[in-house]
mmCIF file of C-alpha atoms in Angstrom:
data_model
loop_
_atom_site.group_PDB
_atom_site.id
_atom_site.type_symbol
_atom_site.label_atom_id
_atom_site.label_comp_id
_atom_site.label_asym_id
_atom_site.label_seq_id
_atom_site.Cartn_x
_atom_site.Cartn_y
_atom_site.Cartn_z
ATOM 1 C CA UNK A 1 -8.880 3.910 7.212
ATOM 2 C CA UNK A 2 -5.171 4.672 7.199
ATOM 3 C CA UNK A 3 -3.391 5.970 3.911
ATOM 4 C CA UNK A 4 0.345 6.381 3.684
ATOM 5 C CA UNK A 5 2.027 9.681 2.791
ATOM 6 C CA UNK A 6 3.859 9.846 -0.408
ATOM 7 C CA UNK A 7 7.493 10.063 -0.513
ATOM 8 C CA UNK A 8 8.767 13.536 -1.984
ATOM 9 C CA UNK A 9 11.564 13.480 -4.458
ATOM 10 C CA UNK A 10 14.151 15.951 -5.554
ATOM 11 C CA UNK A 11 14.903 16.501 -9.628
ATOM 12 C CA UNK A 12 17.274 14.093 -11.344
ATOM 13 C CA UNK A 13 18.844 14.899 -14.745
ATOM 14 C CA UNK A 14 18.932 11.992 -16.925
ATOM 15 C CA UNK A 15 20.925 12.107 -20.279
ATOM 16 C CA UNK A 16 20.640 10.003 -23.217
ATOM 17 C CA UNK A 17 24.385 9.733 -24.283
ATOM 18 C CA UNK A 18 25.718 8.498 -20.962
ATOM 19 C CA UNK A 19 22.738 6.980 -19.061
ATOM 20 C CA UNK A 20 22.302 3.899 -21.322
ATOM 21 C CA UNK A 21 18.402 4.042 -21.767
ATOM 22 C CA UNK A 22 16.732 2.778 -24.571
ATOM 23 C CA UNK A 23 16.543 5.654 -26.922
ATOM 24 C CA UNK A 24 13.004 4.765 -28.151
ATOM 25 C CA UNK A 25 11.715 5.514 -24.606
ATOM 26 C CA UNK A 26 14.316 8.071 -23.283
ATOM 27 C CA UNK A 27 12.338 11.259 -23.801
ATOM 28 C CA UNK A 28 9.095 9.804 -22.394
ATOM 29 C CA UNK A 29 11.292 8.670 -19.405
ATOM 30 C CA UNK A 30 12.914 11.849 -18.623
ATOM 31 C CA UNK A 31 9.917 13.689 -18.896
ATOM 32 C CA UNK A 32 8.131 11.259 -16.677
ATOM 33 C CA UNK A 33 10.927 11.723 -14.339
ATOM 34 C CA UNK A 34 10.578 15.370 -14.254
ATOM 35 C CA UNK A 35 6.989 15.424 -13.408
ATOM 36 C CA UNK A 36 7.413 13.497 -10.360
ATOM 37 C CA UNK A 37 9.458 16.355 -8.746
ATOM 38 C CA UNK A 38 7.452 18.995 -10.261
ATOM 39 C CA UNK A 39 6.217 21.611 -7.974
ATOM 40 C CA UNK A 40 2.473 20.845 -7.087
ATOM 41 C CA UNK A 41 3.033 17.379 -8.372
ATOM 42 C CA UNK A 42 3.776 15.847 -4.740
ATOM 43 C CA UNK A 43 2.139 14.942 -1.743
ATOM 44 C CA UNK A 44 -1.830 15.387 -1.543
ATOM 45 C CA UNK A 45 -2.217 18.196 -4.218
ATOM 46 C CA UNK A 46 -2.582 15.655 -7.186
ATOM 47 C CA UNK A 47 -5.638 13.276 -7.712
ATOM 48 C CA UNK A 48 -4.078 9.895 -6.371
ATOM 49 C CA UNK A 49 -5.586 8.017 -9.495
ATOM 50 C CA UNK A 50 -3.689 10.287 -11.834
ATOM 51 C CA UNK A 51 -0.526 10.077 -9.528
ATOM 52 C CA UNK A 52 -0.420 6.325 -9.554
ATOM 53 C CA UNK A 53 -0.896 6.317 -13.253
ATOM 54 C CA UNK A 54 2.200 8.590 -13.514
ATOM 55 C CA UNK A 55 4.082 6.406 -11.305
ATOM 56 C CA UNK A 56 3.255 3.186 -13.174
ATOM 57 C CA UNK A 57 4.285 4.843 -16.215
ATOM 58 C CA UNK A 58 7.671 5.802 -15.015
ATOM 59 C CA UNK A 59 7.898 2.502 -13.231
ATOM 60 C CA UNK A 60 7.481 0.546 -16.641
ATOM 61 C CA UNK A 61 9.791 2.923 -18.602
ATOM 62 C CA UNK A 62 12.497 2.377 -15.867
ATOM 63 C CA UNK A 63 12.603 -1.160 -16.782
ATOM 64 C CA UNK A 64 14.015 -0.269 -20.232
ATOM 65 C CA UNK A 65 17.213 0.560 -18.644
ATOM 66 C CA UNK A 66 19.806 -2.067 -19.786
ATOM 67 C CA UNK A 67 22.007 -1.112 -16.805
ATOM 68 C CA UNK A 68 22.238 1.330 -13.776
ATOM 69 C CA UNK A 69 23.113 4.348 -15.196
ATOM 70 C CA UNK A 70 24.520 5.306 -11.832
ATOM 71 C CA UNK A 71 27.568 2.903 -12.648
ATOM 72 C CA UNK A 72 28.444 5.263 -15.607
ATOM 73 C CA UNK A 73 27.777 8.602 -14.142
ATOM 74 C CA UNK A 74 29.466 9.777 -10.999
ATOM 75 C CA UNK A 75 27.268 12.808 -10.652
ATOM 76 C CA UNK A 76 23.842 11.049 -11.140
ATOM 77 C CA UNK A 77 22.012 10.135 -7.805
ATOM 78 C CA UNK A 78 18.391 10.026 -6.665
ATOM 79 C CA UNK A 79 17.249 11.718 -3.546
ATOM 80 C CA UNK A 80 14.059 10.692 -1.865
ATOM 81 C CA UNK A 81 12.494 12.119 1.519
ATOM 82 C CA UNK A 82 11.092 9.665 4.324
ATOM 83 C CA UNK A 83 7.504 9.423 3.912
ATOM 84 C CA UNK A 84 6.810 9.797 7.675
ATOM 85 C CA UNK A 85 9.772 12.192 8.739
ATOM 86 C CA UNK A 86 10.042 14.298 5.629
ATOM 87 C CA UNK A 87 13.138 16.263 7.060
ATOM 88 C CA UNK A 88 15.002 13.039 6.687
ATOM 89 C CA UNK A 89 16.063 12.403 3.183
ATOM 90 C CA UNK A 90 18.680 9.921 1.269
ATOM 91 C CA UNK A 91 20.636 10.248 -1.578
ATOM 92 C CA UNK A 92 21.889 7.126 -3.329
ATOM 93 C CA UNK A 93 23.501 6.501 -6.720
ATOM 94 C CA UNK A 94 21.221 3.384 -7.271
ATOM 95 C CA UNK A 95 18.361 2.594 -9.951
ATOM 96 C CA UNK A 96 17.295 0.073 -7.510
ATOM 97 C CA UNK A 97 16.638 2.559 -4.956
ATOM 98 C CA UNK A 98 14.901 4.695 -7.502
ATOM 99 C CA UNK A 99 12.373 1.664 -8.067
ATOM 100 C CA UNK A 100 11.946 1.045 -4.663
ATOM 101 C CA UNK A 101 10.788 4.713 -4.009
ATOM 102 C CA UNK A 102 8.355 4.494 -7.260
ATOM 103 C CA UNK A 103 6.838 1.189 -5.728
ATOM 104 C CA UNK A 104 6.598 2.587 -2.409
ATOM 105 C CA UNK A 105 4.748 5.772 -3.839
ATOM 106 C CA UNK A 106 2.438 3.470 -6.097
ATOM 107 C CA UNK A 107 1.440 1.910 -2.747
ATOM 108 C CA UNK A 108 1.050 5.189 -1.117
ATOM 109 C CA UNK A 109 -1.389 6.174 -3.999
ATOM 110 C CA UNK A 110 -3.142 2.877 -3.869
ATOM 111 C CA UNK A 111 -3.800 3.285 -0.256
ATOM 112 C CA UNK A 112 -5.185 6.907 -0.577
ATOM 113 C CA UNK A 113 -7.427 5.758 -3.389
ATOM 114 C CA UNK A 114 -8.726 2.859 -1.287
ATOM 115 C CA UNK A 115 -9.669 5.242 1.758
ATOM 116 C CA UNK A 116 -11.465 7.886 -0.188
ATOM 117 C CA UNK A 117 -13.626 5.182 -1.587
ATOM 118 C CA UNK A 118 -17.441 5.391 -0.405
ATOM 119 C CA UNK A 119 -17.756 1.708 0.759
ATOM 120 C CA UNK A 120 -21.481 2.583 1.437
ATOM 121 C CA UNK A 121 -21.977 2.562 -2.377
ATOM 122 C CA UNK A 122 -22.816 -0.134 -4.529
ATOM 123 C CA UNK A 123 -19.467 -1.713 -5.385
ATOM 124 C CA UNK A 124 -17.337 0.320 -2.760
ATOM 125 C CA UNK A 125 -15.907 -2.258 -0.359
ATOM 126 C CA UNK A 126 -15.076 -4.453 -3.231
ATOM 127 C CA UNK A 127 -13.258 -1.570 -4.775
ATOM 128 C CA UNK A 128 -11.654 -0.604 -1.324
ATOM 129 C CA UNK A 129 -10.402 -3.987 -0.700
ATOM 130 C CA UNK A 130 -8.608 -4.646 -4.081
ATOM 131 C CA UNK A 131 -6.785 -1.172 -3.690
ATOM 132 C CA UNK A 132 -5.673 -1.786 -0.375
ATOM 133 C CA UNK A 133 -4.256 -5.504 -1.671
ATOM 134 C CA UNK A 134 -2.529 -3.403 -4.524
ATOM 135 C CA UNK A 135 -0.952 -1.270 -1.878
ATOM 136 C CA UNK A 136 0.181 -4.050 0.280
ATOM 137 C CA UNK A 137 1.791 -5.730 -2.803
ATOM 138 C CA UNK A 138 3.652 -2.658 -3.640
ATOM 139 C CA UNK A 139 5.005 -1.947 -0.343
ATOM 140 C CA UNK A 140 6.201 -5.744 -0.430
ATOM 141 C CA UNK A 141 8.035 -5.077 -3.650
ATOM 142 C CA UNK A 142 9.682 -1.963 -2.341
ATOM 143 C CA UNK A 143 11.069 -3.965 0.882
ATOM 144 C CA UNK A 144 12.314 -6.792 -1.227
ATOM 145 C CA UNK A 145 14.422 -3.985 -3.566
ATOM 146 C CA UNK A 146 15.708 -2.466 -0.275
ATOM 147 C CA UNK A 147 16.458 -5.561 1.640
ATOM 148 C CA UNK A 148 20.209 -4.989 1.299
ATOM 149 C CA UNK A 149 20.084 -0.974 1.709
ATOM 150 C CA UNK A 150 20.377 0.771 4.917
ATOM 151 C CA UNK A 151 19.302 3.966 6.034
ATOM 152 C CA UNK A 152 16.094 4.069 4.664
ATOM 153 C CA UNK A 153 13.651 3.522 7.651
ATOM 154 C CA UNK A 154 10.238 3.913 5.907
ATOM 155 C CA UNK A 155 11.454 1.332 3.019
ATOM 156 C CA UNK A 156 13.464 -0.939 5.015
ATOM 157 C CA UNK A 157 12.137 -4.506 5.748
ATOM 158 C CA UNK A 158 10.367 -3.601 9.088
ATOM 159 C CA UNK A 159 8.674 -0.830 7.667
ATOM 160 C CA UNK A 160 7.725 -2.411 4.539
ATOM 161 C CA UNK A 161 6.585 -5.720 6.353
ATOM 162 C CA UNK A 162 4.516 -3.447 8.631
ATOM 163 C CA UNK A 163 3.063 -1.317 6.118
ATOM 164 C CA UNK A 164 1.994 -4.624 3.888
ATOM 165 C CA UNK A 165 0.224 -6.143 6.892
ATOM 166 C CA UNK A 166 -1.583 -2.705 7.657
ATOM 167 C CA UNK A 167 -3.053 -2.721 4.071
ATOM 168 C CA UNK A 168 -3.912 -6.645 4.708
ATOM 169 C CA UNK A 169 -5.569 -5.607 7.682
ATOM 170 C CA UNK A 170 -7.768 -2.640 6.121
ATOM 171 C CA UNK A 171 -8.447 -5.244 3.095
ATOM 172 C CA UNK A 172 -9.389 -8.014 5.706
ATOM 173 C CA UNK A 173 -11.656 -5.370 7.581
ATOM 174 C CA UNK A 174 -13.409 -4.473 4.037
ATOM 175 C CA UNK A 175 -14.051 -8.399 3.935
ATOM 176 C CA UNK A 176 -15.640 -8.162 7.196
ATOM 177 C CA UNK A 177 -18.219 -5.334 6.300
ATOM 178 C CA UNK A 178 -19.102 -7.155 3.288
ATOM 179 C CA UNK A 179 -19.694 -10.603 5.007
ATOM 180 C CA UNK A 180 -21.961 -8.512 7.754
ATOM 181 C CA UNK A 181 -23.973 -6.796 4.618
ATOM 182 C CA UNK A 182 -24.391 -10.099 3.024
ATOM 183 C CA UNK A 183 -25.988 -11.756 6.222
ATOM 184 C CA UNK A 184 -22.862 -14.117 6.678
ATOM 185 C CA UNK A 185 -23.303 -16.456 9.720
ATOM 186 C CA UNK A 186 -21.987 -15.170 13.124
ATOM 187 C CA UNK A 187 -19.470 -17.877 12.844
ATOM 188 C CA UNK A 188 -18.088 -16.952 9.510
ATOM 189 C CA UNK A 189 -18.184 -13.229 10.572
ATOM 190 C CA UNK A 190 -16.465 -13.954 13.581
ATOM 191 C CA UNK A 191 -13.405 -15.815 11.571
ATOM 192 C CA UNK A 192 -12.979 -12.681 9.276
ATOM 193 C CA UNK A 193 -12.770 -10.418 11.878
ATOM 194 C CA UNK A 194 -10.418 -12.459 13.953
ATOM 195 C CA UNK A 195 -8.005 -12.629 10.726
ATOM 196 C CA UNK A 196 -8.437 -8.643 10.743
ATOM 197 C CA UNK A 197 -7.462 -8.525 14.468
ATOM 198 C CA UNK A 198 -4.188 -10.717 14.009
ATOM 199 C CA UNK A 199 -3.187 -8.209 11.081
ATOM 200 C CA UNK A 200 -3.889 -5.291 12.975
ATOM 201 C CA UNK A 201 -1.921 -6.897 16.008
ATOM 202 C CA UNK A 202 1.146 -7.808 13.735
ATOM 203 C CA UNK A 203 1.126 -4.212 12.588
ATOM 204 C CA UNK A 204 0.889 -3.016 16.040
ATOM 205 C CA UNK A 205 3.678 -5.076 17.278
ATOM 206 C CA UNK A 206 6.200 -3.610 14.749
ATOM 207 C CA UNK A 207 5.428 -0.324 15.530
ATOM 208 C CA UNK A 208 6.279 -0.240 19.377
ATOM 209 C CA UNK A 209 9.957 -1.848 18.788
ATOM 210 C CA UNK A 210 12.932 -0.493 16.899
ATOM 211 C CA UNK A 211 13.479 0.660 14.299
ATOM 212 C CA UNK A 212 9.686 1.730 14.056
ATOM 213 C CA UNK A 213 9.407 3.236 17.680
ATOM 214 C CA UNK A 214 8.666 6.812 17.381
ATOM 215 C CA UNK A 215 8.992 6.905 13.979
ATOM 216 C CA UNK A 216 5.349 7.083 13.297
ATOM 217 C CA UNK A 217 2.834 9.584 14.659
ATOM 218 C CA UNK A 218 0.938 8.754 17.932
ATOM 219 C CA UNK A 219 -2.173 8.808 16.588
ATOM 220 C CA UNK A 220 -1.186 6.114 13.927
ATOM 221 C CA UNK A 221 -0.239 3.802 16.570
ATOM 222 C CA UNK A 222 -3.219 4.364 18.563
ATOM 223 C CA UNK A 223 -5.483 3.869 15.587
ATOM 224 C CA UNK A 224 -3.910 0.431 14.919
ATOM 225 C CA UNK A 225 -4.037 -0.578 18.188
ATOM 226 C CA UNK A 226 -7.740 0.435 18.925
ATOM 227 C CA UNK A 227 -8.354 -1.178 15.775
ATOM 228 C CA UNK A 228 -6.965 -4.779 16.683
ATOM 229 C CA UNK A 229 -8.674 -4.404 20.108
ATOM 230 C CA UNK A 230 -12.152 -3.694 18.039
ATOM 231 C CA UNK A 231 -11.780 -6.726 15.895
ATOM 232 C CA UNK A 232 -10.557 -9.057 18.716
ATOM 233 C CA UNK A 233 -14.006 -7.953 20.467
ATOM 234 C CA UNK A 234 -16.056 -8.392 17.050
ATOM 235 C CA UNK A 235 -14.518 -11.662 16.709
ATOM 236 C CA UNK A 236 -15.527 -12.618 20.215
ATOM 237 C CA UNK A 237 -18.996 -11.156 20.107
ATOM 238 C CA UNK A 238 -20.081 -12.888 16.787
ATOM 239 C CA UNK A 239 -18.665 -16.153 18.280
ATOM 240 C CA UNK A 240 -20.560 -15.705 21.318
ATOM 241 C CA UNK A 241 -23.891 -15.610 19.117
ATOM 242 C CA UNK A 242 -23.021 -18.900 17.580
ATOM 243 C CA UNK A 243 -22.400 -20.485 21.235
ATOM 244 C CA UNK A 244 -25.717 -19.140 22.463
ATOM 245 C CA UNK A 245 -27.640 -20.834 19.762
ATOM 246 C CA UNK A 246 -25.761 -23.833 20.570
ATOM 247 C CA UNK A 247 -26.785 -23.291 24.299
ATOM 248 C CA UNK A 248 -22.816 -23.065 25.328
ATOM 249 C CA UNK A 249 -23.755 -20.504 27.694
ATOM 250 C CA UNK A 250 -20.752 -21.040 29.877
ATOM 251 C CA UNK A 251 -18.041 -20.214 27.093
ATOM 252 C CA UNK A 252 -20.547 -17.413 25.683
ATOM 253 C CA UNK A 253 -20.133 -15.776 29.074
ATOM 254 C CA UNK A 254 -16.286 -15.773 28.870
ATOM 255 C CA UNK A 255 -16.048 -14.776 25.112
ATOM 256 C CA UNK A 256 -18.343 -11.970 26.047
ATOM 257 C CA UNK A 257 -16.474 -11.033 28.889
ATOM 258 C CA UNK A 258 -13.043 -11.220 26.673
ATOM 259 C CA UNK A 259 -14.675 -8.741 24.218
ATOM 260 C CA UNK A 260 -15.324 -6.192 26.615
ATOM 261 C CA UNK A 261 -12.126 -6.303 28.540
ATOM 262 C CA UNK A 262 -10.349 -5.819 25.007
ATOM 263 C CA UNK A 263 -12.481 -2.871 24.479
ATOM 264 C CA UNK A 264 -12.204 -1.085 27.888
ATOM 265 C CA UNK A 265 -8.284 -1.794 27.915
ATOM 266 C CA UNK A 266 -7.914 0.106 24.409
ATOM 267 C CA UNK A 267 -10.155 2.935 25.596
ATOM 268 C CA UNK A 268 -7.717 3.354 28.544
ATOM 269 C CA UNK A 269 -4.448 2.941 26.468
ATOM 270 C CA UNK A 270 -4.971 4.059 22.768
ATOM 271 C CA UNK A 271 -5.104 7.638 23.237
ATOM 272 C CA UNK A 272 -5.305 9.839 20.185
ATOM 273 C CA UNK A 273 -7.373 7.440 18.180
ATOM 274 C CA UNK A 274 -10.196 9.137 16.306
ATOM 275 C CA UNK A 275 -13.558 9.836 17.861
ATOM 276 C CA UNK A 276 -15.387 7.314 15.459
ATOM 277 C CA UNK A 277 -13.573 4.388 16.400
ATOM 278 C CA UNK A 278 -14.503 5.283 20.209
ATOM 279 C CA UNK A 279 -18.041 5.580 19.166
ATOM 280 C CA UNK A 280 -17.872 2.162 17.344
ATOM 281 C CA UNK A 281 -16.347 0.556 20.189
ATOM 282 C CA UNK A 282 -18.942 2.028 22.489
ATOM 283 C CA UNK A 283 -21.900 0.922 20.467
ATOM 284 C CA UNK A 284 -20.075 -2.780 19.991
ATOM 285 C CA UNK A 285 -19.483 -2.822 24.111
ATOM 286 C CA UNK A 286 -23.119 -1.621 24.671
ATOM 287 C CA UNK A 287 -24.170 -4.935 22.431
ATOM 288 C CA UNK A 288 -21.880 -7.109 24.230
ATOM 289 C CA UNK A 289 -23.118 -6.043 27.735
ATOM 290 C CA UNK A 290 -26.598 -6.395 26.709
ATOM 291 C CA UNK A 291 -25.883 -10.209 25.516
ATOM 292 C CA UNK A 292 -23.948 -10.839 28.230
ATOM 293 C CA UNK A 293 -26.677 -9.757 30.998
ATOM 294 C CA UNK A 294 -28.877 -12.174 29.162
ATOM 295 C CA UNK A 295 -26.385 -15.167 29.224
ATOM 296 C CA UNK A 296 -25.714 -14.515 32.881
ATOM 297 C CA UNK A 297 -29.445 -14.172 33.834
ATOM 298 C CA UNK A 298 -30.133 -17.682 31.685
ATOM 299 C CA UNK A 299 -27.231 -19.370 33.124
ATOM 300 C CA UNK A 300 -28.257 -18.272 36.936
ATOM 301 C CA UNK A 301 -31.861 -19.513 36.260
ATOM 302 C CA UNK A 302 -31.642 -22.657 33.863
ATOM 303 C CA UNK A 303 -28.193 -23.889 32.936
ATOM 304 C CA UNK A 304 -25.765 -23.568 35.945
ATOM 305 C CA UNK A 305 -22.749 -24.154 33.540
ATOM 306 C CA UNK A 306 -19.445 -23.430 34.732
ATOM 307 C CA UNK A 307 -17.822 -20.188 33.178
ATOM 308 C CA UNK A 308 -14.150 -20.741 32.278
ATOM 309 C CA UNK A 309 -11.606 -17.877 32.878
ATOM 310 C CA UNK A 310 -10.979 -15.913 29.830
ATOM 311 C CA UNK A 311 -7.206 -16.629 30.240
ATOM 312 C CA UNK A 312 -7.681 -20.365 29.551
ATOM 313 C CA UNK A 313 -10.136 -19.915 26.369
ATOM 314 C CA UNK A 314 -8.719 -21.394 22.916
ATOM 315 C CA UNK A 315 -7.787 -18.919 20.205
ATOM 316 C CA UNK A 316 -10.706 -18.061 18.170
ATOM 317 C CA UNK A 317 -10.254 -19.595 14.323
ATOM 318 C CA UNK A 318 -9.483 -17.082 11.816
ATOM 319 C CA UNK A 319 -9.839 -17.019 7.877
ATOM 320 C CA UNK A 320 -7.824 -14.698 5.716
ATOM 321 C CA UNK A 321 -9.866 -13.485 2.551
ATOM 322 C CA UNK A 322 -7.035 -11.285 1.141
ATOM 323 C CA UNK A 323 -3.492 -11.289 -0.300
ATOM 324 C CA UNK A 324 -0.812 -8.946 -1.280
ATOM 325 C CA UNK A 325 -1.058 -8.498 -5.085
ATOM 326 C CA UNK A 326 1.886 -9.279 -7.282
ATOM 327 C CA UNK A 327 3.896 -6.505 -8.700
ATOM 328 C CA UNK A 328 2.817 -7.547 -12.299
ATOM 329 C CA UNK A 329 -1.048 -7.314 -11.509
ATOM 330 C CA UNK A 330 -0.092 -3.784 -9.737
ATOM 331 C CA UNK A 331 1.354 -2.544 -13.326
ATOM 332 C CA UNK A 332 -1.443 -4.771 -15.313
ATOM 333 C CA UNK A 333 -3.089 -2.031 -17.562
ATOM 334 C CA UNK A 334 -6.351 -4.000 -17.193
ATOM 335 C CA UNK A 335 -6.290 -3.757 -13.792
ATOM 336 C CA UNK A 336 -5.508 -0.066 -14.026
ATOM 337 C CA UNK A 337 -8.328 0.554 -16.155
ATOM 338 C CA UNK A 338 -11.057 -1.365 -14.065
ATOM 339 C CA UNK A 339 -10.595 1.000 -11.130
#
């Protein structure tokens, strides 16, 4: 699973007498802001759960601002670095920009929490799924705050939508793992896998066109491209099992061939994807080839059904089991204490 790096920030001095914050919260707010940029507190050095708690606390305190303090102080501005290209930075005299960057880092922390969950442990898949949905909601919120801003690629509308889709794809992947573990029918598993593939496809499509093209590491792009192919293959494989049970052998053969082709193409083009993905794809390819050989033998000996061309196959049905959390859900203290 992919996690999103955190945006780094520079110190910003806040003053009670001219920044119009509620005085009852000002000391806490100033200390919280200082802790965001403190040496050793940024990046992966701090536990992501602790980091998120700090970010959420600061986000709540920012809500106590009656006005944008930048409107009353020409010297106050907030500086944040691009999460994916840290040498790029933007300074803006805008509390909205500050809030968006904090929301982005809440998403980053949630993604790191989710990626670190042991999904093989009891409740692990459910916990990871919930965290990915929180991350999706945080990235969506950051994007909405930055709709009218320019020169912030990692928080722009295209990047925010892409990151939201990526987090939903990984949450949907968790749902697929849970469905398999629960012994859910092949047809239902196929729908869940297909939706994961669609989320990954949408993510990949955003990464290969401007303004996101060449902004992300090639390994990231390859990982997402490979996941899209893998889940398209999973959907075809599970759907083909259902077709075999219905003795619809002709379409079964076509679906299996489609899935095998998807994996073969991904292995050829998605260079730089992790070895674990190649291993998973190879195991799935082997299973599909075995089923394809069986189906071809049965069709040649018994059924003699026409095999449709893969290009004329109807799209497989999909079922989304995830959604982006609202910012109020992300800020909810009960939600925080539950995970």
